[in-house]
XYZ file of C-alpha atoms in Angstrom:
696
model
C -89.807 -29.003 178.243
C -89.400 -26.135 175.854
C -90.943 -26.431 172.399
C -87.744 -27.826 170.298
C -85.956 -29.629 173.110
C -84.664 -33.128 172.829
C -82.920 -35.711 175.011
C -79.614 -37.445 173.779
C -78.486 -40.808 175.716
C -75.226 -42.418 175.009
C -73.606 -45.506 176.111
C -70.112 -45.659 175.543
C -66.955 -47.956 176.136
C -64.314 -46.298 174.446
C -65.566 -42.757 173.713
C -66.918 -43.262 170.297
C -70.685 -43.030 171.046
C -70.001 -40.364 173.361
C -68.066 -38.662 170.888
C -70.819 -38.922 168.410
C -73.365 -37.962 170.922
C -71.617 -34.785 171.601
C -71.460 -34.179 167.755
C -75.302 -34.308 167.534
C -75.544 -32.204 170.581
C -73.298 -29.475 169.144
C -75.087 -29.632 165.791
C -78.383 -29.300 167.375
C -78.509 -25.353 167.933
C -77.329 -24.824 164.214
C -80.758 -26.619 163.431
C -82.628 -24.668 165.842
C -82.952 -27.408 168.630
C -82.172 -27.531 172.242
C -80.256 -30.466 173.308
C -79.603 -32.252 176.513
C -77.175 -34.777 176.789
C -76.419 -37.572 179.238
C -74.669 -40.957 179.826
C -77.330 -43.758 180.321
C -75.533 -44.585 183.456
C -76.560 -41.196 184.987
C -80.002 -42.103 185.732
C -80.500 -39.234 188.307
C -80.000 -37.130 185.236
C -82.965 -37.999 182.963
C -86.361 -39.954 183.635
C -87.666 -41.888 180.385
C -90.918 -42.677 182.463
C -91.743 -38.971 182.116
C -90.124 -37.915 179.355
C -92.409 -36.452 176.358
C -89.892 -35.084 174.199
C -88.065 -37.094 171.322
C -84.915 -38.929 172.813
C -81.985 -39.962 170.558
C -79.732 -42.952 171.945
C -76.208 -43.524 170.558
C -75.112 -47.027 171.994
C -71.773 -48.984 171.316
C -71.342 -52.806 171.620
C -68.334 -54.555 173.343
C -66.907 -57.807 173.929
C -68.964 -60.610 172.514
C -71.987 -58.547 172.144
C -72.259 -57.173 175.288
C -73.465 -53.651 176.372
C -70.672 -51.245 177.314
C -70.295 -51.121 180.983
C -71.945 -47.551 181.063
C -75.108 -49.268 179.608
C -75.170 -52.342 181.818
C -77.325 -50.955 184.329
C -79.733 -49.426 181.581
C -80.011 -52.563 179.771
C -80.617 -54.541 183.024
C -83.501 -52.086 184.006
C -85.479 -52.223 180.681
C -85.424 -56.097 180.433
C -87.027 -56.270 183.947
C -89.822 -58.689 183.038
C -92.129 -57.139 185.438
C -92.536 -53.950 183.066
C -95.899 -53.537 181.526
C -95.988 -53.922 177.825
C -97.337 -49.856 177.486
C -94.581 -48.825 179.945
C -92.889 -46.660 177.437
C -95.821 -45.985 175.015
C -95.496 -42.146 175.419
C -92.025 -42.310 173.962
C -90.749 -41.377 170.922
C -87.126 -42.363 169.939
C -84.200 -42.831 167.564
C -81.398 -45.034 167.876
C -78.159 -45.264 166.273
C -76.027 -48.406 167.043
C -72.319 -48.748 166.986
C -70.802 -52.002 165.949
C -68.053 -54.189 163.993
C -68.904 -56.792 161.517
C -65.790 -58.274 162.380
C -67.711 -59.662 165.416
C -70.424 -61.987 165.299
C -72.978 -59.935 167.255
C -73.210 -56.924 165.200
C -74.557 -53.927 167.006
C -76.029 -56.516 169.655
C -76.465 -53.627 172.674
C -78.022 -51.282 170.106
C -80.495 -54.099 168.584
C -81.255 -55.245 172.283
C -82.241 -51.706 173.621
C -84.024 -51.113 170.338
C -86.306 -54.188 170.282
C -86.966 -54.075 174.220
C -88.239 -50.262 173.736
C -90.699 -51.448 171.058
C -91.806 -54.550 173.059
C -92.436 -51.729 176.021
C -94.571 -49.490 173.634
C -91.817 -46.905 172.363
C -92.146 -45.783 168.796
C -89.280 -44.773 166.413
C -89.606 -41.193 164.989
C -86.545 -42.098 162.755
C -85.042 -45.081 161.186
C -82.498 -47.031 163.490
C -78.751 -46.836 162.048
C -76.386 -49.716 162.260
C -72.808 -47.995 161.719
C -70.063 -50.633 160.962
C -66.362 -49.948 162.320
C -65.399 -52.482 160.274
C -65.899 -50.317 157.221
C -66.088 -47.063 158.593
C -68.473 -45.670 161.115
C -69.027 -42.294 159.303
C -70.476 -44.291 156.364
C -73.797 -44.919 158.311
C -73.123 -41.919 160.959
C -72.812 -39.091 158.802
C -76.300 -39.542 156.662
C -77.730 -40.645 159.835
C -77.161 -37.382 161.684
C -77.841 -35.476 158.383
C -81.259 -36.986 157.966
C -82.090 -36.686 161.796
C -82.942 -33.022 161.797
C -85.641 -33.265 159.242
C -87.374 -36.019 161.024
C -87.031 -34.255 164.531
C -88.756 -31.151 162.712
C -91.491 -33.430 161.567
C -91.741 -34.808 164.955
C -91.947 -31.527 166.843
C -94.387 -30.140 164.315
C -96.446 -33.187 164.687
C -96.327 -32.863 168.608
C -97.290 -29.244 168.235
C -100.219 -30.039 166.233
C -101.477 -32.828 168.474
C -101.127 -30.566 171.417
C -103.520 -27.727 169.760
C -105.980 -30.329 168.778
C -106.048 -32.673 172.015
C -107.027 -32.876 175.194
C -105.466 -32.233 178.450
C -104.309 -35.728 178.636
C -102.582 -35.670 175.286
C -105.072 -37.785 173.694
C -104.652 -38.128 170.109
C -107.133 -38.676 167.132
C -107.677 -41.905 165.297
C -106.814 -39.989 162.171
C -103.428 -39.063 163.656
C -102.779 -42.615 164.715
C -103.212 -43.741 161.460
C -100.808 -41.264 160.155
C -97.957 -42.124 162.917
C -98.515 -45.720 161.690
C -98.077 -44.998 158.308
C -95.106 -42.762 158.850
C -93.572 -45.531 161.175
C -93.991 -48.170 158.321
C -92.021 -45.820 155.770
C -89.199 -45.555 158.711
C -89.061 -49.032 159.531
C -88.701 -49.861 155.757
C -86.029 -47.343 155.276
C -84.142 -48.766 158.411
C -83.141 -51.730 155.827
C -80.905 -49.926 153.891
C -80.032 -46.836 156.144
C -76.268 -46.456 154.752
C -77.940 -45.372 151.385
C -79.712 -42.592 153.097
C -79.703 -39.480 150.411
C -77.978 -36.577 151.795
C -79.832 -33.172 151.890
C -78.979 -31.176 148.846
C -78.780 -28.051 150.765
C -75.579 -26.732 151.933
C -75.312 -23.956 154.541
C -72.634 -21.348 154.486
C -71.142 -22.954 157.740
C -70.869 -26.278 155.583
C -68.995 -24.670 152.688
C -65.295 -24.883 152.374
C -63.593 -21.832 153.887
C -61.056 -21.806 150.798
C -61.701 -21.150 147.240
C -61.209 -24.250 145.411
C -57.490 -24.592 144.062
C -56.607 -25.520 140.388
C -55.288 -29.149 140.647
C -53.225 -30.724 138.114
C -54.155 -34.300 137.014
C -50.935 -34.861 135.744
C -47.074 -34.873 136.644
C -44.428 -32.626 134.262
C -44.080 -35.645 132.039
C -47.843 -36.028 131.447
C -48.282 -39.033 133.343
C -51.356 -39.323 135.532
C -50.985 -38.194 139.212
C -52.581 -40.539 141.826
C -54.208 -39.238 145.227
C -52.018 -39.484 148.009
C -52.538 -38.333 152.075
C -51.265 -34.954 150.784
C -52.714 -34.602 147.225
C -56.291 -35.197 145.693
C -56.981 -35.529 142.090
C -60.243 -34.782 140.070
C -63.218 -34.750 140.787
C -62.621 -34.374 144.427
C -59.868 -31.714 143.914
C -62.178 -29.607 141.758
C -65.510 -30.273 144.067
C -67.345 -27.759 146.361
C -66.727 -29.273 149.726
C -69.422 -30.017 152.374
C -67.174 -29.534 155.448
C -68.408 -29.877 158.867
C -68.755 -27.537 161.648
C -65.968 -26.721 163.993
C -66.269 -28.554 167.078
C -66.395 -25.975 169.750
C -63.238 -25.760 172.024
C -63.555 -26.449 175.853
C -60.305 -26.580 177.715
C -57.815 -23.833 178.780
C -54.341 -25.201 179.353
C -51.618 -23.496 181.323
C -47.871 -24.720 181.577
C -46.314 -23.546 184.752
C -42.568 -23.929 186.055
C -43.941 -25.066 189.512
C -42.858 -28.991 190.320
C -44.964 -31.727 188.488
C -46.524 -34.014 191.068
C -45.769 -37.147 189.342
C -46.316 -39.461 192.339
C -49.970 -38.336 192.595
C -50.229 -38.611 188.760
C -49.227 -42.281 188.963
C -51.786 -42.638 191.577
C -54.288 -41.651 189.137
C -53.321 -43.312 185.884
C -52.532 -46.858 187.754
C -55.671 -46.913 189.948
C -56.846 -50.396 190.258
C -53.662 -51.839 188.891
C -51.138 -54.088 190.653
C -47.557 -53.442 189.879
C -45.952 -57.157 189.387
C -42.643 -58.706 188.451
C -42.251 -60.400 185.239
C -40.663 -63.458 186.615
C -40.063 -65.365 183.390
C -40.166 -64.683 179.386
C -39.447 -66.695 176.270
C -39.829 -66.865 172.607
C -42.530 -69.392 171.692
C -41.469 -69.254 167.871
C -38.446 -69.811 165.885
C -36.802 -66.864 164.628
C -37.833 -67.345 161.198
C -41.188 -67.285 161.823
C -43.562 -64.584 160.173
C -44.798 -63.359 163.536
C -42.867 -63.528 166.718
C -44.908 -64.866 169.805
C -43.661 -64.426 173.380
C -44.726 -66.226 176.633
C -44.606 -64.083 179.802
C -44.696 -65.290 183.360
C -46.230 -62.783 185.968
C -45.431 -63.312 189.967
C -48.908 -62.641 191.591
C -47.882 -64.160 194.855
C -47.961 -61.081 196.771
C -51.286 -59.633 195.199
C -54.777 -60.614 195.723
C -55.515 -61.836 192.332
C -57.589 -64.732 191.890
C -58.175 -65.806 188.416
C -59.816 -68.495 186.376
C -58.805 -69.897 183.080
C -60.555 -67.810 180.387
C -60.098 -64.732 182.421
C -57.858 -62.076 181.013
C -55.424 -59.023 182.327
C -55.381 -55.400 181.334
C -51.859 -54.409 181.195
C -51.061 -50.770 181.269
C -48.713 -49.554 178.315
C -47.331 -46.025 177.648
C -46.323 -44.411 174.731
C -42.930 -44.429 172.886
C -40.278 -42.216 174.288
C -39.295 -41.423 170.620
C -42.931 -40.749 169.707
C -43.398 -38.518 172.536
C -40.228 -36.575 171.986
C -41.083 -36.073 168.422
C -44.681 -34.890 169.059
C -43.218 -32.408 171.730
C -40.946 -31.086 169.153
C -43.730 -30.700 166.518
C -45.943 -28.743 169.081
C -42.737 -26.428 169.600
C -43.102 -27.662 173.534
C -39.842 -29.352 173.817
C -38.410 -27.100 176.228
C -41.600 -27.126 178.271
C -41.679 -30.829 178.974
C -40.919 -30.575 182.564
C -43.437 -28.063 183.089
C -46.936 -28.886 185.045
C -49.894 -29.115 183.223
C -52.972 -27.008 184.506
C -56.381 -27.723 182.846
C -59.508 -25.911 183.414
C -62.969 -25.571 181.167
C -62.975 -22.380 179.482
C -65.600 -20.092 180.319
C -66.999 -19.231 176.885
C -67.199 -22.924 175.994
C -70.532 -23.874 173.802
C -69.814 -27.323 174.359
C -72.725 -29.100 176.423
C -71.512 -31.286 179.129
C -67.943 -30.555 179.006
C -65.678 -31.864 181.245
C -61.831 -31.643 182.544
C -60.784 -35.156 181.524
C -60.700 -37.257 184.548
C -57.869 -39.342 183.415
C -55.528 -36.414 183.358
C -54.158 -35.668 186.490
C -53.872 -32.068 187.811
C -50.327 -30.733 188.141
C -48.490 -33.685 186.003
C -45.962 -32.985 183.554
C -46.333 -32.325 179.962
C -44.153 -35.295 179.129
C -45.867 -37.535 181.658
C -49.152 -36.703 179.973
C -48.173 -37.266 176.778
C -46.590 -40.579 177.630
C -49.165 -42.188 180.210
C -52.732 -40.207 179.280
C -53.525 -39.890 175.755
C -53.539 -42.266 172.981
C -50.994 -40.435 170.611
C -51.462 -43.445 168.174
C -55.013 -43.225 167.809
C -56.295 -42.192 164.267
C -57.758 -39.026 164.352
C -61.303 -38.552 163.669
C -62.915 -36.306 161.097
C -63.658 -33.823 163.773
C -60.098 -33.593 164.720
C -58.923 -33.215 161.033
C -61.572 -30.400 160.922
C -60.216 -28.691 163.940
C -56.444 -28.847 162.389
C -57.676 -27.029 159.328
C -57.739 -23.933 161.469
C -54.459 -24.135 162.696
C -53.030 -24.789 159.084
C -51.003 -21.875 157.103
C -50.308 -23.448 153.772
C -53.452 -23.014 151.525
C -53.076 -26.203 149.798
C -52.636 -28.226 152.977
C -55.567 -26.296 154.343
C -57.664 -27.445 151.316
C -56.233 -31.232 151.475
C -57.162 -31.453 155.275
C -60.898 -29.938 154.422
C -61.410 -32.607 151.747
C -60.260 -35.328 154.051
C -62.824 -34.131 156.746
C -65.453 -33.437 154.327
C -68.427 -35.548 153.169
C -66.944 -35.690 149.480
C -63.636 -36.793 150.958
C -64.852 -39.708 152.805
C -63.020 -42.344 150.329
C -59.803 -40.507 150.925
C -60.218 -40.326 154.452
C -60.784 -44.094 154.827
C -58.089 -44.929 152.214
C -55.234 -42.596 153.393
C -55.994 -42.107 157.332
C -58.356 -44.666 158.628
C -57.074 -47.924 156.762
C -53.352 -46.875 157.013
C -53.664 -46.616 160.925
C -52.320 -42.892 160.804
C -51.777 -40.866 164.068
C -51.723 -37.342 164.502
C -47.651 -37.316 164.464
C -47.960 -38.780 160.986
C -50.475 -35.939 159.871
C -48.163 -33.184 161.317
C -45.187 -34.772 159.539
C -47.145 -34.628 156.232
C -48.724 -31.342 156.721
C -46.016 -28.993 157.787
C -47.723 -25.709 158.189
C -50.078 -27.438 160.680
C -49.346 -26.390 164.119
C -52.109 -26.949 166.740
C -52.153 -26.003 170.126
C -51.869 -28.286 173.171
C -55.815 -27.767 174.331
C -56.588 -28.893 171.037
C -54.600 -32.158 171.133
C -55.990 -32.895 174.778
C -59.501 -32.282 173.397
C -59.283 -34.835 170.716
C -56.938 -37.721 171.589
C -58.780 -40.462 173.391
C -57.498 -41.749 176.693
C -54.598 -44.154 176.650
C -56.342 -47.547 177.333
C -54.704 -50.713 178.734
C -54.384 -53.707 176.431
C -56.264 -57.083 177.511
C -54.480 -60.309 177.332
C -55.898 -63.972 178.227
C -54.631 -66.044 180.827
C -52.438 -68.862 179.438
C -52.183 -70.890 182.695
C -54.239 -72.406 185.617
C -53.594 -71.334 189.129
C -53.751 -75.028 190.063
C -50.669 -75.679 188.030
C -48.754 -72.404 188.418
C -49.737 -71.088 192.126
C -49.234 -67.456 192.532
C -48.157 -67.099 188.912
C -50.050 -66.262 185.675
C -49.075 -66.686 182.233
C -50.101 -64.905 178.743
C -48.982 -65.038 175.450
C -48.930 -62.208 172.702
C -47.656 -61.895 169.242
C -45.790 -59.006 168.070
C -47.969 -56.813 165.755
C -45.985 -55.233 163.146
C -47.095 -52.080 160.976
C -45.013 -52.307 157.739
C -43.572 -48.946 156.270
C -45.886 -47.113 153.958
C -45.952 -43.979 152.383
C -48.073 -42.356 154.989
C -45.890 -43.620 158.133
C -42.571 -45.727 159.079
C -42.559 -48.985 160.134
C -43.402 -49.357 163.700
C -44.817 -52.452 166.079
C -47.904 -52.392 168.096
C -48.109 -50.264 170.959
C -48.221 -52.588 173.858
C -46.902 -55.614 172.090
C -43.445 -53.653 170.844
C -43.245 -52.217 174.377
C -43.519 -55.365 176.246
C -41.006 -57.237 174.087
C -38.496 -54.175 174.675
C -39.380 -54.057 178.401
C -38.588 -57.959 179.079
C -35.577 -58.119 176.609
C -33.134 -58.533 179.460
C -34.710 -61.494 180.585
C -36.205 -62.789 177.280
C -35.236 -66.493 176.681
C -34.750 -67.638 172.797
C -36.854 -70.298 171.433
C -36.685 -73.717 173.226
C -35.737 -72.375 176.535
C -38.202 -72.282 179.681
C -39.720 -69.026 180.518
C -37.594 -68.303 183.918
C -35.222 -65.410 184.983
C -33.184 -64.740 187.439
C -31.491 -61.666 188.913
C -27.862 -61.172 187.202
C -25.239 -58.662 187.039
C -26.894 -57.765 183.660
C -30.312 -57.562 184.959
C -30.227 -56.489 188.880
C -33.727 -56.177 188.988
C -36.804 -58.219 187.541
C -38.832 -56.043 184.799
C -42.339 -54.818 186.253
C -45.589 -54.105 184.743
C -49.078 -52.967 185.875
C -51.969 -55.158 185.539
C -55.512 -55.628 186.585
C -57.723 -58.876 186.329
C -60.573 -58.513 183.573
C -62.974 -61.072 184.792
C -64.913 -62.951 182.159
C -68.578 -63.523 183.033
C -68.798 -66.436 180.450
C -65.474 -67.682 178.665
C -65.026 -70.024 181.315
C -65.087 -73.957 181.604
C -68.775 -75.274 181.797
C -69.839 -75.788 185.418
C -70.794 -79.131 184.573
C -67.498 -80.938 184.100
C -68.773 -83.808 182.128
C -70.115 -81.615 179.327
C -67.872 -82.299 176.164
C -66.020 -78.975 174.910
C -64.608 -78.108 171.628
C -61.887 -75.578 171.453
C -60.799 -73.465 168.219
C -57.728 -71.251 168.673
C -55.186 -70.895 166.335
C -52.128 -69.068 166.892
C -51.918 -67.074 170.114
C -55.849 -67.902 170.299
C -54.708 -71.115 171.803
C -53.625 -69.248 175.157
C -56.944 -69.627 177.151
C -57.410 -73.406 175.923
C -53.978 -74.194 177.642
C -55.216 -72.568 180.910
C -58.269 -74.997 180.361
C -56.463 -77.913 179.916
C -53.911 -77.395 182.913
C -57.406 -76.883 185.091
C -58.576 -80.334 183.807
C -55.470 -81.927 184.255
C -54.999 -81.009 187.804
C -58.557 -81.932 188.633
C -58.255 -85.361 187.136
C -55.097 -86.309 189.236
C -57.040 -85.233 192.208
C -60.106 -87.600 190.976
C -62.307 -84.752 191.665
C -64.887 -85.078 188.861
C -65.735 -87.127 185.686
C -64.904 -84.888 182.640
C -66.281 -84.675 179.083
C -64.671 -85.169 175.906
C -62.285 -82.468 174.704
C -61.516 -81.409 171.335
C -58.771 -78.755 170.515
C -58.497 -77.540 166.888
C -55.169 -75.373 166.271
C -53.800 -74.065 163.397
C -50.187 -72.047 162.458
C -48.262 -71.295 159.511
C -45.457 -73.787 159.917
C -45.004 -77.014 161.781
C -41.571 -76.349 162.768
C -41.647 -72.388 163.154
C -44.866 -71.141 164.835
C -46.615 -74.625 166.379
C -46.634 -72.707 170.075
C -47.042 -75.164 173.007
C -46.586 -78.091 170.835
C -44.733 -80.470 173.552
C -47.505 -79.306 176.328
C -50.523 -80.077 174.180
C -48.847 -83.422 172.998
C -48.530 -84.321 176.642
C -52.145 -83.540 177.197
C -52.916 -85.784 174.376
C -50.812 -88.942 175.846
C -52.334 -88.522 179.556
C -55.853 -88.127 178.184
C -56.781 -84.711 179.049
C -56.870 -83.816 175.713
C -58.937 -86.270 173.670
C -58.517 -84.802 170.001
C -56.036 -82.435 168.918
C -56.412 -81.284 165.204
C -54.008 -79.223 163.502
C -53.430 -77.341 160.261
C -50.388 -75.861 158.652
C -51.343 -72.956 156.357
C -47.895 -72.301 154.780
C -46.616 -75.611 154.242
C -46.944 -77.413 151.026
C -50.315 -79.243 150.950
C -51.377 -82.141 148.724
C -54.570 -80.339 148.101
C -56.499 -82.545 150.406
C -55.216 -81.447 153.754
C -56.737 -78.875 155.658
C -55.175 -75.349 155.378
C -57.184 -73.350 158.295
C -59.175 -74.456 161.315
C -62.373 -74.030 159.557
C -61.372 -76.459 156.925
C -60.383 -78.884 160.072
C -63.961 -78.373 161.492
C -65.714 -79.539 158.515
C -63.745 -82.973 158.281
C -65.182 -83.639 161.517
C -68.691 -82.243 160.684
C -70.576 -85.158 162.012
C -68.338 -85.250 165.411
C -69.055 -81.765 166.070
C -72.825 -81.708 165.279
C -73.047 -84.748 167.733
C -71.275 -82.994 170.613
C -73.088 -79.675 170.568
C -76.563 -81.001 169.928
C -76.763 -84.616 171.107
C -74.419 -84.276 174.161
C -75.439 -80.752 174.859
C -71.439 -79.896 174.598
C -69.713 -76.335 174.308
C -67.820 -74.429 171.430
C -65.226 -71.913 172.313
C -63.447 -69.651 169.601
C -60.602 -67.621 170.581
C -58.294 -65.505 168.227
C -58.555 -63.094 165.064
C -62.225 -61.546 164.738
C -61.698 -60.214 161.171
C -61.194 -63.441 159.166
C -60.834 -66.597 161.323
C -64.171 -66.063 163.863
C -65.991 -65.432 160.813
C -64.950 -68.311 158.917
C -65.580 -70.703 161.750
C -69.166 -69.345 162.292
C -69.735 -69.829 158.612
C -67.989 -73.710 158.761
C -70.675 -74.232 162.030
C -73.524 -73.191 159.945
C -72.310 -75.141 157.049
C -71.894 -78.228 159.086
C -75.455 -78.124 160.832
C -76.900 -77.435 157.418
C -75.090 -80.899 155.969
C -75.413 -83.096 159.046
C -79.101 -82.114 160.101
C -80.437 -81.584 156.574
C -81.982 -78.200 157.277
C -81.909 -75.161 155.237
C -79.353 -72.205 156.056
C -82.009 -69.874 157.728
C -82.683 -72.871 160.364
C -78.896 -73.783 160.476
C -78.268 -69.728 161.497
C -81.007 -70.219 163.982
C -79.727 -73.112 165.698
C -76.330 -71.324 166.014
C -78.095 -68.480 167.571
C -79.642 -70.357 170.117
C -76.237 -71.951 171.172
C -75.082 -68.266 171.866
C -78.120 -67.642 173.706
C -77.448 -70.850 176.107
C -74.073 -69.797 176.182
C -72.653 -72.744 174.759
C -71.043 -70.699 171.646
C -68.628 -68.329 173.381
C -66.007 -66.271 171.722
C -62.975 -64.391 173.210
C -61.984 -62.396 169.935
C -60.043 -59.432 168.721
C -59.588 -57.406 165.623
């Protein structure tokens, strides 16, 4: 290994951890280091057992605190109980964990790797960072990367001194061990509040704004104070010297040719692993005057090999809006080239380490196909993308504003006007008229268009050859930064099935008619859950918490139990369902079916709250209030009868509030302090008796 060479390993689900790892790799050379980079899944490219240089981990968390798919093998490997406690005693590492505090198991994968490496003797050379996507990853990521370079310099200096003084075996003196312990103690203490890391005061030439600071008026022509907006800043930012990140290196050459596009092979790449199935039924589950529209779809999977259990989910392949693709083509100046085939190859002069042609973009597909099926054009541009757009902007004021938005000093404005408003590339291009990026830049920075997951709302025992799922149509109200729009997948699905969509109160069934000669089809694939299933012991009681469309998997649970009771297969435990909606008569979805389950004994307890109805002050408004009313029963079910607690729905508010309610119930009923109650909740999770299927 070279004197200042270190290894970067990342575990990523949707590309964020990989992107940050690549950013660290790209910055390394500017600070005098040589960085090797690899995904943790590529075990053949690195060997931690023999690694003597520093290692930097960047890992995300997915699902209910699970490792990303690319890190599963690595986590399983280091969890091997046969490994000795000094297995990684030679290893010096730093770890940046990505998570979202909207979910209970924040940064769980990073914390798991971190604690296990410590158990196996590895040592920190820099404090662990926990970045929160709920508030903005860059709040922790940017200062963490900034401080990494000084930590690496100290580590290499220490290694160099150790090599000069040590023996051939690399032994260190007692004094150096004490020094290392002191350094480690300082690092561990600083890990508590890493988001407050002080940034270096040194600004390199490359980090300064490329344009001079423009004079900015802070009042309008009538003397009223101006407010900041997407396209305008106000003091002190408008008059600040900016620390702008380095330009990300380009790595793709894109060629458009008149040769025929190969759409058939392109479809094969994009739809690999998916099944094309007919939508055999669709119906509104909510009244027209409901705040949100919920729709039930029935898919015909009788011709496919797709077994599923209640609790499983299905990925749905969606596409970008034709109108948005059309406008993006126009804005990029490529409207007339929509049918040309796209050829991608790596730039020979690229400085990007580990650069690859995106595997999710088929060679020789048309430009229109690429923008429709391959790229997430609705994704919020990251700061690196905004930085890259600066160099393709002509107007000096627009260029300055983009520099502010991607700078360290402009982080608050970036969060307020870009991240929090769900801005997309097209919104930015509409606001910054003089910005004209090349197609290669767009492909380099836009992520892969990801399928959307929906929980099965049925049991195959009740509906053989069919699967149901439910979704609420997501609405993004118009704001200064962008026009009104619906969610990418939910809006597309509603439009796609409009010809067979039944009104509220009608059954979700469809037949071919003159107006609809063929049933609409969608592409789906099963996303099998390892844990969000009914207990293996049917006699175990279950508590289900699912407001709104979060009730979907529990409809499948109850259908499954009903069918088994009818066959007298098993003796079943007690069932509780806590459901909530806004109005009793507008959006109480599955009301009739749930009431039938109560009547036939499949569901023992149905507890419902209505948040927008006129309440007398004592009635519960949300599901967490319902739970607190039945605290004694809940604690008995969970801790005396070893029951299971399921939560499905919104992660941002509901899941947190339910978790807090559970802690409060345990504290009150078992006469424990809050810390002990939290430990009991953690134990429920460890035993897989507290299970979540939540989304933000």
